[in-house]
Short mmCIF file of C-alpha atoms in Angstrom, two decimals:
data_model
loop_
_atom_site.label_atom_id
_atom_site.label_comp_id
_atom_site.label_asym_id
_atom_site.label_seq_id
_atom_site.Cartn_x
_atom_site.Cartn_y
_atom_site.Cartn_z
CA MET Q 1 195.34 226.00 207.72
CA PRO Q 2 192.63 223.71 209.15
CA SER Q 3 191.84 224.18 212.78
CA LEU Q 4 192.17 221.44 215.37
CA PHE Q 5 188.39 221.31 215.62
CA SER Q 6 188.14 220.07 212.04
CA VAL Q 7 190.98 217.44 212.38
CA ALA Q 8 189.85 215.90 215.68
CA PRO Q 9 186.80 213.98 214.39
CA VAL Q 10 188.94 212.44 211.63
CA LEU Q 11 191.37 210.66 214.00
CA PRO Q 12 188.86 208.25 215.59
CA VAL Q 13 187.52 207.45 212.14
CA LEU Q 14 191.03 206.70 210.88
CA PHE Q 15 191.70 204.58 213.93
CA ALA Q 16 188.47 202.66 213.45
CA LEU Q 17 189.33 202.12 209.81
CA LEU Q 18 192.78 200.83 210.73
CA VAL Q 19 191.33 198.41 213.25
CA GLY Q 20 188.81 197.28 210.67
CA VAL Q 21 191.55 196.66 208.11
CA VAL Q 22 193.56 194.66 210.64
CA VAL Q 23 190.55 192.55 211.67
CA VAL Q 24 189.41 191.91 208.10
CA GLY Q 25 193.00 191.26 206.98
CA GLY Q 26 193.52 188.81 209.80
CA PHE Q 27 190.28 187.04 208.98
CA VAL Q 28 191.19 186.81 205.29
CA LEU Q 29 194.69 185.48 206.08
CA ALA Q 30 193.26 182.92 208.49
CA GLN Q 31 190.72 181.86 205.88
CA ARG Q 32 193.47 181.43 203.28
CA GLN Q 33 195.58 179.40 205.71
CA ARG Q 34 192.55 177.22 206.43
CA GLU Q 35 191.99 176.68 202.72
CA ARG Q 36 195.68 175.97 202.14
CA VAL Q 37 195.77 173.27 204.81
CA GLU Q 38 192.44 171.83 203.68
CA THR Q 39 193.65 171.70 200.06
CA THR Q 40 196.92 170.03 201.12
CA TYR Q 41 194.96 167.53 203.20
CA GLN Q 42 192.65 166.57 200.34
CA GLN Q 43 195.57 166.36 197.93
CA VAL Q 44 197.69 164.17 200.22
CA CYS Q 45 194.74 161.80 200.71
CA ARG Q 46 194.12 161.67 196.96
CA ASP Q 47 197.79 161.12 196.07
CA GLN Q 48 198.21 158.36 198.64
CA GLY Q 49 194.89 156.66 197.90
CA LEU Q 50 193.70 157.25 201.46
CA VAL Q 51 190.29 158.09 202.81
CA PRO Q 52 189.96 161.32 204.86
CA THR Q 53 188.37 160.62 208.23
CA ASP Q 54 187.50 162.40 211.48
CA VAL Q 55 187.41 159.09 213.36
CA PRO Q 56 190.61 157.13 212.59
CA LEU Q 57 189.75 153.41 212.37
CA GLY Q 58 186.36 154.31 213.80
CA THR Q 59 187.78 155.40 217.15
CA SER Q 60 186.55 158.44 219.08
CA ASP Q 61 188.83 161.00 220.75
CA ALA Q 62 187.86 159.66 224.18
CA TRP Q 63 188.72 156.14 223.11
CA LEU Q 64 192.06 157.19 221.62
CA ALA Q 65 192.95 159.02 224.83
CA GLN Q 66 193.17 155.62 226.53
CA PHE Q 67 196.56 155.24 224.87
CA GLU Q 68 199.07 156.61 227.33
CA LEU Q 69 201.18 158.03 224.52
CA LEU Q 70 198.29 160.36 223.64
CA PRO Q 71 197.95 162.96 226.43
CA ARG Q 72 194.54 164.40 227.21
CA GLY Q 73 195.92 167.79 228.18
CA ASP Q 74 194.38 170.19 230.69
CA ARG Q 75 191.66 171.60 228.53
CA ASP Q 76 191.05 169.79 225.30
CA HIS Q 77 192.38 167.16 222.94
CA SER Q 78 191.46 165.74 219.59
CA ALA Q 79 192.56 163.84 216.51
CA VAL Q 80 192.63 165.90 213.32
CA TRP Q 81 193.58 165.41 209.69
CA GLY Q 82 192.84 161.70 209.85
CA MET Q 83 193.52 159.60 206.78
CA GLU Q 84 193.28 155.82 206.51
CA GLY Q 85 193.57 152.92 204.14
CA PRO Q 86 194.63 149.28 203.82
CA VAL Q 87 198.24 148.12 204.12
CA GLU Q 88 199.88 144.76 203.58
CA LEU Q 89 202.34 143.80 206.28
CA GLN Q 90 205.07 141.21 205.75
CA ILE Q 91 205.12 139.70 209.22
CA GLY Q 92 206.18 136.28 210.41
CA GLY Q 93 206.99 135.31 206.83
CA ALA Q 94 203.47 135.96 205.53
CA ALA Q 95 201.56 138.82 203.93
CA VAL Q 96 199.03 140.11 206.44
CA PRO Q 97 196.33 142.60 205.38
CA ALA Q 98 195.76 145.36 207.93
CA THR Q 99 194.31 148.85 208.14
CA CYS Q 100 196.41 151.88 208.99
CA ALA Q 101 195.33 155.42 209.87
CA ALA Q 102 197.47 158.51 210.38
CA PHE Q 103 196.46 161.73 212.09
CA GLU Q 104 197.67 164.62 214.20
CA TRP Q 105 196.83 164.34 217.87
CA TRP Q 106 196.81 167.67 219.71
CA TRP Q 107 196.17 168.66 223.28
CA GLU Q 108 196.38 171.81 225.34
CA ASP Q 109 198.46 172.14 228.49
CA GLU Q 110 197.79 174.91 231.00
CA HIS Q 111 200.59 177.03 232.42
CA THR Q 112 199.97 179.54 235.20
CA SER Q 113 202.27 182.38 236.27
CA ARG Q 114 202.11 185.61 238.30
CA THR Q 115 201.97 189.00 236.62
CA SER Q 116 203.89 192.05 237.85
CA ARG Q 117 200.59 193.57 239.06
CA GLY Q 118 199.87 190.60 241.29
CA GLY Q 119 197.42 189.02 238.93
CA GLN Q 120 197.51 185.55 237.51
CA ARG Q 121 198.42 184.81 233.97
CA THR Q 122 197.40 181.56 232.37
CA THR Q 123 198.55 180.37 229.02
CA TRP Q 124 197.56 177.29 227.10
CA ARG Q 125 200.05 175.59 224.93
CA ARG Q 126 198.96 173.50 222.06
CA ARG Q 127 201.15 170.48 221.67
CA SER Q 128 200.84 167.71 219.17
CA VAL Q 129 202.25 164.45 217.87
CA LEU Q 130 201.89 162.71 214.56
CA VAL Q 131 200.29 159.32 215.02
CA ALA Q 132 199.88 156.16 213.00
CA LEU Q 133 197.39 153.59 214.21
CA VAL Q 134 197.41 150.09 212.75
CA ARG Q 135 194.66 147.54 213.29
CA LEU Q 136 195.87 143.97 212.86
CA PRO Q 137 193.58 141.15 211.82
CA ALA Q 138 192.93 138.00 213.87
CA PRO Q 139 194.75 136.12 215.31
CA TYR Q 140 197.20 138.85 216.31
CA VAL Q 141 196.18 140.05 219.76
CA MET Q 142 199.06 141.78 221.52
CA PRO Q 143 199.75 142.30 225.22
CA ARG Q 144 199.96 145.89 226.43
CA VAL Q 145 203.40 147.34 225.69
CA ARG Q 146 204.44 151.01 225.85
CA VAL Q 147 207.84 152.16 224.63
CA GLU Q 148 209.04 155.74 224.96
CA SER Q 149 212.29 157.60 225.44
CA GLU Q 150 213.78 157.30 228.91
CA GLY Q 151 213.62 160.37 231.17
CA VAL Q 152 216.73 162.25 232.29
CA PHE Q 153 216.72 160.86 235.83
CA ALA Q 154 216.26 157.28 234.72
CA ARG Q 155 219.16 157.70 232.28
CA LEU Q 156 221.29 158.72 235.22
CA GLY Q 157 220.19 155.61 237.07
CA VAL Q 158 217.76 157.34 239.42
CA GLY Q 159 214.21 155.97 239.52
CA GLY Q 160 212.95 154.04 236.54
CA ARG Q 161 211.47 151.30 238.74
CA GLY Q 162 209.10 149.02 236.89
CA ASP Q 163 210.89 149.67 233.63
CA PHE Q 164 211.14 146.42 231.66
CA GLN Q 165 214.83 145.54 231.27
CA VAL Q 166 216.47 143.68 228.42
CA GLU Q 167 220.04 142.48 227.80
CA SER Q 168 221.30 145.65 226.14
CA GLU Q 169 222.41 148.31 228.63
CA GLU Q 170 222.22 150.97 225.96
CA PHE Q 171 218.63 150.03 225.18
CA ASN Q 172 217.71 150.15 228.88
CA ARG Q 173 219.22 153.63 229.17
CA ARG Q 174 217.48 154.97 226.08
CA TYR Q 175 213.99 153.50 226.42
CA ASP Q 176 211.36 153.28 229.10
CA VAL Q 177 209.35 150.11 228.46
CA ARG Q 178 206.17 149.30 230.37
CA VAL Q 179 204.50 145.94 229.88
CA ASN Q 180 201.74 143.84 231.42
CA ASP Q 181 203.02 140.45 230.25
CA ARG Q 182 206.77 139.96 230.66
CA PRO Q 183 207.10 136.45 229.17
CA ALA Q 184 205.18 137.48 226.06
CA THR Q 185 206.99 140.79 225.69
CA ILE Q 186 210.52 139.39 225.93
CA ARG Q 187 209.83 137.72 222.58
CA LEU Q 188 209.26 141.14 221.06
CA PHE Q 189 212.53 142.61 222.27
CA ASP Q 190 214.95 140.15 220.77
CA PRO Q 191 218.52 141.45 220.23
CA GLU Q 192 217.84 142.27 216.58
CA PHE Q 193 214.76 144.39 217.36
CA GLN Q 194 216.61 146.08 220.23
CA SER Q 195 219.38 147.13 217.85
CA GLN Q 196 216.83 148.34 215.30
CA LEU Q 197 215.23 150.57 217.95
CA LEU Q 198 218.68 151.97 218.70
CA GLY Q 199 219.47 152.50 215.02
CA ARG Q 200 216.93 152.67 212.24
CA PHE Q 201 213.98 153.45 214.54
CA GLU Q 202 215.83 155.53 217.11
CA GLY Q 203 213.55 157.65 219.27
CA THR Q 204 210.38 155.94 218.06
CA THR Q 205 207.68 155.71 220.66
CA PHE Q 206 204.94 153.15 220.30
CA GLU Q 207 202.20 151.42 222.19
CA LEU Q 208 200.62 148.05 221.54
CA ALA Q 209 197.28 146.92 222.93
CA GLY Q 210 195.08 144.14 221.65
CA ASP Q 211 194.80 144.34 217.87
CA LEU Q 212 196.07 147.94 217.74
CA ALA Q 213 199.58 149.30 217.32
CA LEU Q 214 200.11 153.03 217.79
CA VAL Q 215 203.26 154.88 216.72
CA ALA Q 216 203.70 158.51 217.84
CA ILE Q 217 206.26 160.95 216.47
CA PRO Q 218 206.70 164.54 217.76
CA THR Q 219 205.64 167.22 215.28
CA PRO Q 220 208.44 168.92 213.31
CA SER Q 221 208.18 172.06 215.44
CA GLY Q 222 208.93 170.00 218.51
CA GLY Q 223 205.27 169.67 219.27
CA LEU Q 224 204.96 173.02 220.96
CA ALA Q 225 203.06 176.09 219.85
CA MET Q 226 201.57 178.91 221.90
CA THR Q 227 197.90 179.19 221.15
CA ASN Q 228 196.52 181.79 223.41
CA ALA Q 229 197.18 183.83 226.49
CA ARG Q 230 194.99 184.96 229.33
CA ARG Q 231 195.67 188.16 231.10
CA GLY Q 232 194.70 188.76 234.64
CA GLY Q 233 194.62 192.15 236.33
CA SER Q 234 194.17 192.22 240.10
CA GLY Q 235 193.74 188.48 240.30
CA GLY Q 236 190.88 188.32 237.80
CA TRP Q 237 190.59 185.82 234.96
CA THR Q 238 190.10 187.05 231.46
CA GLN Q 239 189.64 184.62 228.65
CA VAL Q 240 191.31 185.64 225.43
CA PHE Q 241 190.02 184.29 222.14
CA THR Q 242 190.73 180.68 221.26
CA ARG Q 243 188.48 178.12 219.77
CA SER Q 244 189.09 174.62 220.97
CA GLY Q 245 189.80 172.13 218.25
CA ASP Q 246 190.99 174.80 215.86
CA ARG Q 247 192.35 172.98 212.84
CA LEU Q 248 194.02 176.17 211.58
CA ARG Q 249 196.89 175.75 213.93
CA THR Q 250 198.24 172.90 211.88
CA ASP Q 251 200.95 173.64 209.38
CA PRO Q 252 200.49 172.10 205.91
CA ALA Q 253 203.89 170.43 206.41
CA ILE Q 254 202.39 168.37 209.24
CA VAL Q 255 199.62 167.10 207.00
CA GLN Q 256 202.21 166.25 204.34
CA ALA Q 257 204.24 164.30 206.90
CA LEU Q 258 201.37 161.99 207.85
CA PRO Q 259 201.86 159.37 205.07
CA GLY Q 260 205.50 159.08 206.19
CA VAL Q 261 204.34 158.27 209.73
CA ARG Q 262 202.13 155.56 208.30
CA HIS Q 263 205.07 154.04 206.45
CA ARG Q 264 207.19 154.20 209.60
CA ALA Q 265 204.54 152.30 211.57
CA VAL Q 266 204.38 149.61 208.91
CA ALA Q 267 208.19 149.32 208.83
CA LEU Q 268 208.29 149.08 212.63
CA LEU Q 269 205.74 146.26 212.71
CA GLN Q 270 207.60 144.43 209.95
CA ALA Q 271 210.83 144.72 211.94
CA MET Q 272 209.29 142.88 214.90
CA PRO Q 273 210.70 139.35 215.27
CA ASP Q 274 209.05 136.32 213.70
CA GLY Q 275 209.03 134.62 217.09
CA TRP Q 276 206.83 137.41 218.46
CA TRP Q 277 204.24 136.99 215.71
CA ARG Q 278 204.40 133.18 215.93
CA GLY Q 279 203.75 133.42 219.67
CA LEU Q 280 200.73 135.70 219.22
CA ALA Q 281 199.22 133.43 216.57
CA HIS Q 282 199.88 130.35 218.72
CA ASP Q 283 198.41 131.91 221.86
CA ALA Q 284 195.28 132.84 219.93
CA SER Q 285 194.85 129.32 218.52
CA THR Q 286 195.42 127.81 221.98
CA GLN Q 287 192.73 130.07 223.47
CA GLU Q 288 190.39 129.17 220.63
CA ARG Q 289 190.84 125.44 221.26
CA SER Q 290 190.33 125.80 225.01
CA MET S 1 226.34 165.78 272.39
CA THR S 2 226.21 166.93 268.77
CA ALA S 3 228.75 164.28 267.83
CA LEU S 4 226.52 161.65 269.44
CA TYR S 5 223.53 162.79 267.36
CA VAL S 6 225.66 162.66 264.23
CA VAL S 7 226.85 159.14 265.01
CA VAL S 8 223.32 157.95 265.86
CA GLY S 9 222.01 159.61 262.70
CA LEU S 10 224.65 157.89 260.60
CA LEU S 11 223.91 154.53 262.21
CA VAL S 12 220.20 154.95 261.52
CA LEU S 13 220.97 155.86 257.90
CA VAL S 14 223.22 152.83 257.48
CA GLY S 15 220.61 150.58 259.11
CA VAL S 16 217.79 151.83 256.91
CA GLY S 17 220.01 151.55 253.82
CA GLY S 18 220.90 147.99 254.78
CA ILE S 19 217.25 147.01 255.24
CA VAL S 20 216.27 148.57 251.90
CA SER S 21 219.16 146.83 250.16
CA TYR S 22 218.32 143.49 251.79
CA ASN S 23 214.64 143.76 250.80
CA ARG S 24 215.66 144.51 247.25
CA PHE S 25 217.87 141.42 247.24
CA MET S 26 214.92 139.36 248.43
CA ALA S 27 212.75 140.77 245.63
CA GLN S 28 215.48 140.01 243.10
CA ARG S 29 215.92 136.49 244.39
CA ALA S 30 212.17 135.95 244.13
CA GLY S 31 212.36 137.27 240.57
CA VAL S 32 215.14 134.79 239.72
CA GLU S 33 213.17 131.92 241.24
CA SER S 34 209.92 132.79 239.47
CA SER S 35 211.67 133.24 236.13
CA TRP S 36 213.41 129.88 236.62
CA ALA S 37 209.97 128.38 237.22
CA GLY S 38 209.01 129.87 233.83
CA VAL S 39 212.00 128.11 232.21
CA ASP S 40 211.09 124.88 233.96
CA VAL S 41 207.50 124.94 232.67
CA GLN S 42 208.75 125.30 229.10
CA LEU S 43 211.37 122.56 229.50
CA GLN S 44 208.68 120.21 230.82
CA ARG S 45 206.54 121.14 227.86
CA ARG S 46 209.36 120.04 225.57
CA HIS S 47 209.94 116.88 227.55
CA ASP S 48 206.23 116.03 227.15
CA LEU S 49 206.33 116.70 223.44
CA ILE S 50 209.30 114.53 222.54
CA PRO S 51 207.82 111.04 223.28
CA ASN S 52 205.00 111.82 220.80
CA LEU S 53 207.59 112.88 218.26
CA VAL S 54 209.62 109.70 218.79
CA GLU S 55 206.54 107.49 218.45
CA THR S 56 205.41 109.28 215.29
CA VAL S 57 208.83 108.83 213.68
CA ARG S 58 208.98 105.19 214.84
CA GLY S 59 205.73 104.58 212.96
CA TYR S 60 207.47 105.41 209.69
CA ALA S 61 211.12 104.57 210.45
CA ALA S 62 211.21 101.83 213.08
CA HIS S 63 214.63 100.62 211.92
CA GLU S 64 216.27 103.96 212.87
CA ARG S 65 216.57 102.50 216.35
CA GLU S 66 219.88 104.10 217.28
CA VAL S 67 218.62 107.64 216.68
CA LEU S 68 215.31 106.94 218.43
CA ASP S 69 217.01 105.38 221.45
CA ARG S 70 219.40 108.29 221.75
CA VAL S 71 216.51 110.77 221.91
CA THR S 72 214.74 108.63 224.52
CA ALA S 73 217.88 108.32 226.66
CA THR S 74 218.81 112.02 226.55
CA ARG S 75 215.21 112.97 227.32
CA ALA S 76 215.22 110.67 230.34
CA ALA S 77 218.48 112.26 231.57
CA ALA S 78 217.02 115.76 231.12
CA VAL S 79 213.80 114.82 232.95
CA ILE S 80 215.76 113.32 235.87
CA ALA S 81 217.89 116.47 236.13
CA ASP S 82 214.79 118.64 235.95
CA ARG S 83 213.10 116.73 238.81
CA ASP S 84 216.18 116.82 241.00
CA PRO S 85 216.13 120.06 243.01
CA GLY S 86 219.91 119.80 243.45
CA THR S 87 220.57 120.21 239.73
CA GLY S 88 221.74 123.72 238.88
CA PRO S 89 220.97 125.62 235.68
CA GLY S 90 224.44 124.81 234.28
CA GLU S 91 223.97 121.03 234.56
CA GLN S 92 220.37 121.30 233.34
CA ALA S 93 221.58 123.26 230.31
CA ARG S 94 224.15 120.55 229.46
CA ARG S 95 221.47 117.86 229.53
CA GLU S 96 219.04 119.97 227.52
CA ASP S 97 221.79 120.56 224.96
CA ALA S 98 222.27 116.80 224.63
CA LEU S 99 218.52 116.37 224.14
CA THR S 100 218.48 119.16 221.59
CA SER S 101 221.31 117.56 219.65
CA ALA S 102 219.54 114.18 219.67
CA THR S 103 216.23 115.76 218.58
CA ARG S 104 217.95 117.54 215.72
CA GLY S 105 219.39 114.19 214.64
CA LEU S 106 215.88 112.73 214.70
CA LEU S 107 214.47 115.56 212.60
CA ALA S 108 217.34 115.16 210.13
CA VAL S 109 216.54 111.47 209.78
CA ALA S 110 212.86 112.29 209.33
CA GLU S 111 213.71 114.40 206.28
CA GLY S 112 214.54 111.19 204.44
CA TYR S 113 210.94 109.93 204.77
CA PRO S 114 208.53 111.87 202.52
CA ASP S 115 205.47 110.05 203.90
CA LEU S 116 206.45 111.10 207.40
CA GLN S 117 207.04 114.69 206.29
CA ALA S 118 203.57 114.75 204.75
CA ALA S 119 201.85 113.30 207.84
CA THR S 120 199.65 115.90 209.55
CA GLY S 121 200.52 114.63 213.01
CA PHE S 122 204.24 115.01 212.39
CA ARG S 123 203.83 118.51 210.97
CA GLN S 124 201.78 119.56 213.97
CA LEU S 125 204.40 118.16 216.32
CA GLN S 126 207.13 120.02 214.45
CA ALA S 127 205.16 123.28 214.72
CA GLN S 128 204.65 122.68 218.44
CA LEU S 129 208.35 122.00 218.85
CA VAL S 130 209.25 125.29 217.13
CA GLU S 131 206.78 127.14 219.38
CA THR S 132 208.20 125.43 222.47
CA GLU S 133 211.76 126.32 221.48
CA ASP S 134 210.65 129.95 221.09
CA ARG S 135 209.13 129.84 224.55
CA ILE S 136 212.22 128.26 226.06
CA ALA S 137 214.37 130.97 224.47
CA ALA S 138 212.10 133.71 225.85
CA ALA S 139 211.92 132.21 229.33
CA ARG S 140 215.69 131.67 229.37
CA ARG S 141 216.32 135.31 228.42
CA LEU S 142 213.98 136.55 231.16
CA TYR S 143 215.75 134.33 233.67
CA ASN S 144 219.21 135.50 232.59
CA ILE S 145 218.14 139.16 232.79
CA GLU S 146 216.97 138.58 236.38
CA VAL S 147 220.23 136.77 237.19
CA ARG S 148 222.29 139.59 235.74
CA GLY S 149 220.46 142.15 237.91
CA LEU S 150 221.05 140.08 241.04
CA ASN S 151 224.70 139.28 240.26
CA ARG S 152 225.50 142.90 239.56
CA ARG S 153 224.30 143.93 243.01
CA VAL S 154 226.08 141.02 244.66
CA GLU S 155 229.32 142.40 243.26
CA ALA S 156 228.74 146.15 243.46
CA VAL S 157 229.68 148.36 246.41
CA PRO S 158 228.00 148.86 248.89
CA SER S 159 225.30 146.24 248.22
CA ASN S 160 227.98 143.51 248.22
CA ILE S 161 228.40 144.11 251.98
CA VAL S 162 224.72 143.33 252.58
CA ALA S 163 224.98 140.32 250.24
CA GLY S 164 227.99 139.05 252.19
CA LEU S 165 226.27 139.46 255.57
CA ALA S 166 223.03 137.86 254.36
CA GLY S 167 224.79 135.01 252.52
CA ILE S 168 223.37 135.97 249.14
CA ARG S 169 225.48 134.52 246.31
CA ARG S 170 225.70 134.93 242.58
CA ALA S 171 223.09 132.98 240.61
CA GLU S 172 224.01 130.77 237.68
CA TYR S 173 223.09 131.69 234.12
CA PHE S 174 221.13 129.27 231.96
CA GLU S 175 222.80 129.09 228.57
CA LEU S 176 221.74 126.79 225.75
CA ALA S 177 223.88 126.14 222.69
CA GLU S 178 221.23 125.57 220.00
CA SER S 179 217.52 124.99 219.59
CA ALA S 180 216.12 121.74 218.22
CA HIS S 181 214.91 123.34 214.99
CA GLY S 182 218.39 124.60 214.24
CA SER S 183 218.59 128.28 215.15
CA ARG S 184 221.04 129.56 217.72
CA GLN S 185 219.44 130.64 220.96
CA ALA S 186 219.61 134.41 220.73
CA GLY S 187 220.08 136.89 223.49
CA SER S 188 223.21 135.80 225.30
CA SER S 189 225.67 138.03 223.51
CA HIS S 190 225.02 140.95 225.80
CA LEU S 191 225.32 139.08 229.02
#
C-alpha cells in the first residue's frame, strides 16, 4: 500500500494537467467556432454574390454610430460580418440601381450591482442587431426619419411627445416616429404604407437620412448575450477576460440571416409610396435649378 | 386647518392643470393654423399653374372654348375664396373640387390632340400639376391630423371644460374629392 507521502506530489500534477486540458480544450473549441463562423460567412457571401467587407458602404463604426438606431453602448461597438453588393430597386415606377450592405452591429452595455460581500459587480452585456444599409443614387435625398416600436408608456398614452402622428390610431400606438421635416415625411406615411408597417413589415425599425436607408432587426436570440463578468471583493474592480470586438460571439445563424435582412430592406424601400419618391426627385431637381 | 390646506391644494392643482391644458390648446391651434398655411401655399401654387396650362391648351385647341372658360371661371372662384379670410376650409374645398373637375375635363380634351401631348411645355406642366396635387394631398393630411388632435381635446373630458371657458371650438376638416390627375385623395378614411 503506497504511503501518503508518495501520493501527495501526484495530486497537484493531476490538477495542473486537468487545468491544462480544460484550457487547451477551450482554446480548440473556440478556434473551431471561429473557423465555423468564418467559413459560413465566406460561403454566404459567395452564394449571394456579395463582397465581404469590414466597412459597409465605406462607412466607419464612428460614422455608423450617428444613426440613432445603432447604439454605441457603454464600452464598445462595431459592425461585423459586413457583406455588400448592388441591388435594383423598383421605386416610383422605375428601376433604380443602388448598393446594399448587411452586417451585425453589436455594442456592450454595462450593468452594475452589489455583491453579498459589499463589493461591486459589473457585467457587460453584448447586444446586437442585424442591419441592412442601402445607399440610393441621386436624386433621392431623404429627410431624417426614424421609426421604431413605441415604448410601453407611450402605448398607454403617457409621454410620447414629439412623436409624429398619422391618421391611423393603431399605427400611432405601435410606432414611435421622429422626423425633421413633417411636410415631406407625411408623403412617406400614406395609408397604404401605414398598413404595410402594421402587417407585412410589422415591428420593422428603420432610419432614413440623406441618401442612406438603414433597417435594423433584433438578432434571433433577442439581441442579448452575456459576455463577461467582473467580480469585486471589498469594493475592488477586477477585470475578467474579454476582448472587445470579439467576432466569436456571433452565431453562424446570424451570419446566415444577413442576406434576408438585405432583402427585407429592399422590400421596405419598394413598398414606400410613389408620391414619396416623386417628391424627393422633384425637390432635388428644384434645388438644382435654383 | 387641514381641510383648508386640502382645498387650497386642490385649487392649485386644478389651476395648474387648467393652465397646462390651455397652453396645449394654444399650441394645437397654432399647429392647425400653420398647417393650413401649408395647404394654402400649395393651393396657390396650383392656382398659379393653371393659367399656363389653359394658355398652352388654347394654343393647340382654341375652339374648345367652353372647357377653357370653365377652368378659368372655377379658378377665379377658388382664388377669390382663397383670398377671403372669411372662407372656411369646407367652402374652399368645394371650390377647389370644382376647379379640379374642370381641370380634369381640360386634360381629357387635351388627350385628343397628339401634337399637344407631344409638346414639351405641356408635358412639363402636367408633371408639375401631378407634383402639386401630391403636395396638396400631403399638406391636407397634415392639416387634418392637426385638426383631429384639436377636436378630440375639445370634446374630451376634462379638457372640454377649458375649451368651453376659453371659447375654443372645433376646427373644420379640409376634404377634397379627387385630384386633377385622377387619383382619389388618400388619407381621409381614418378620420
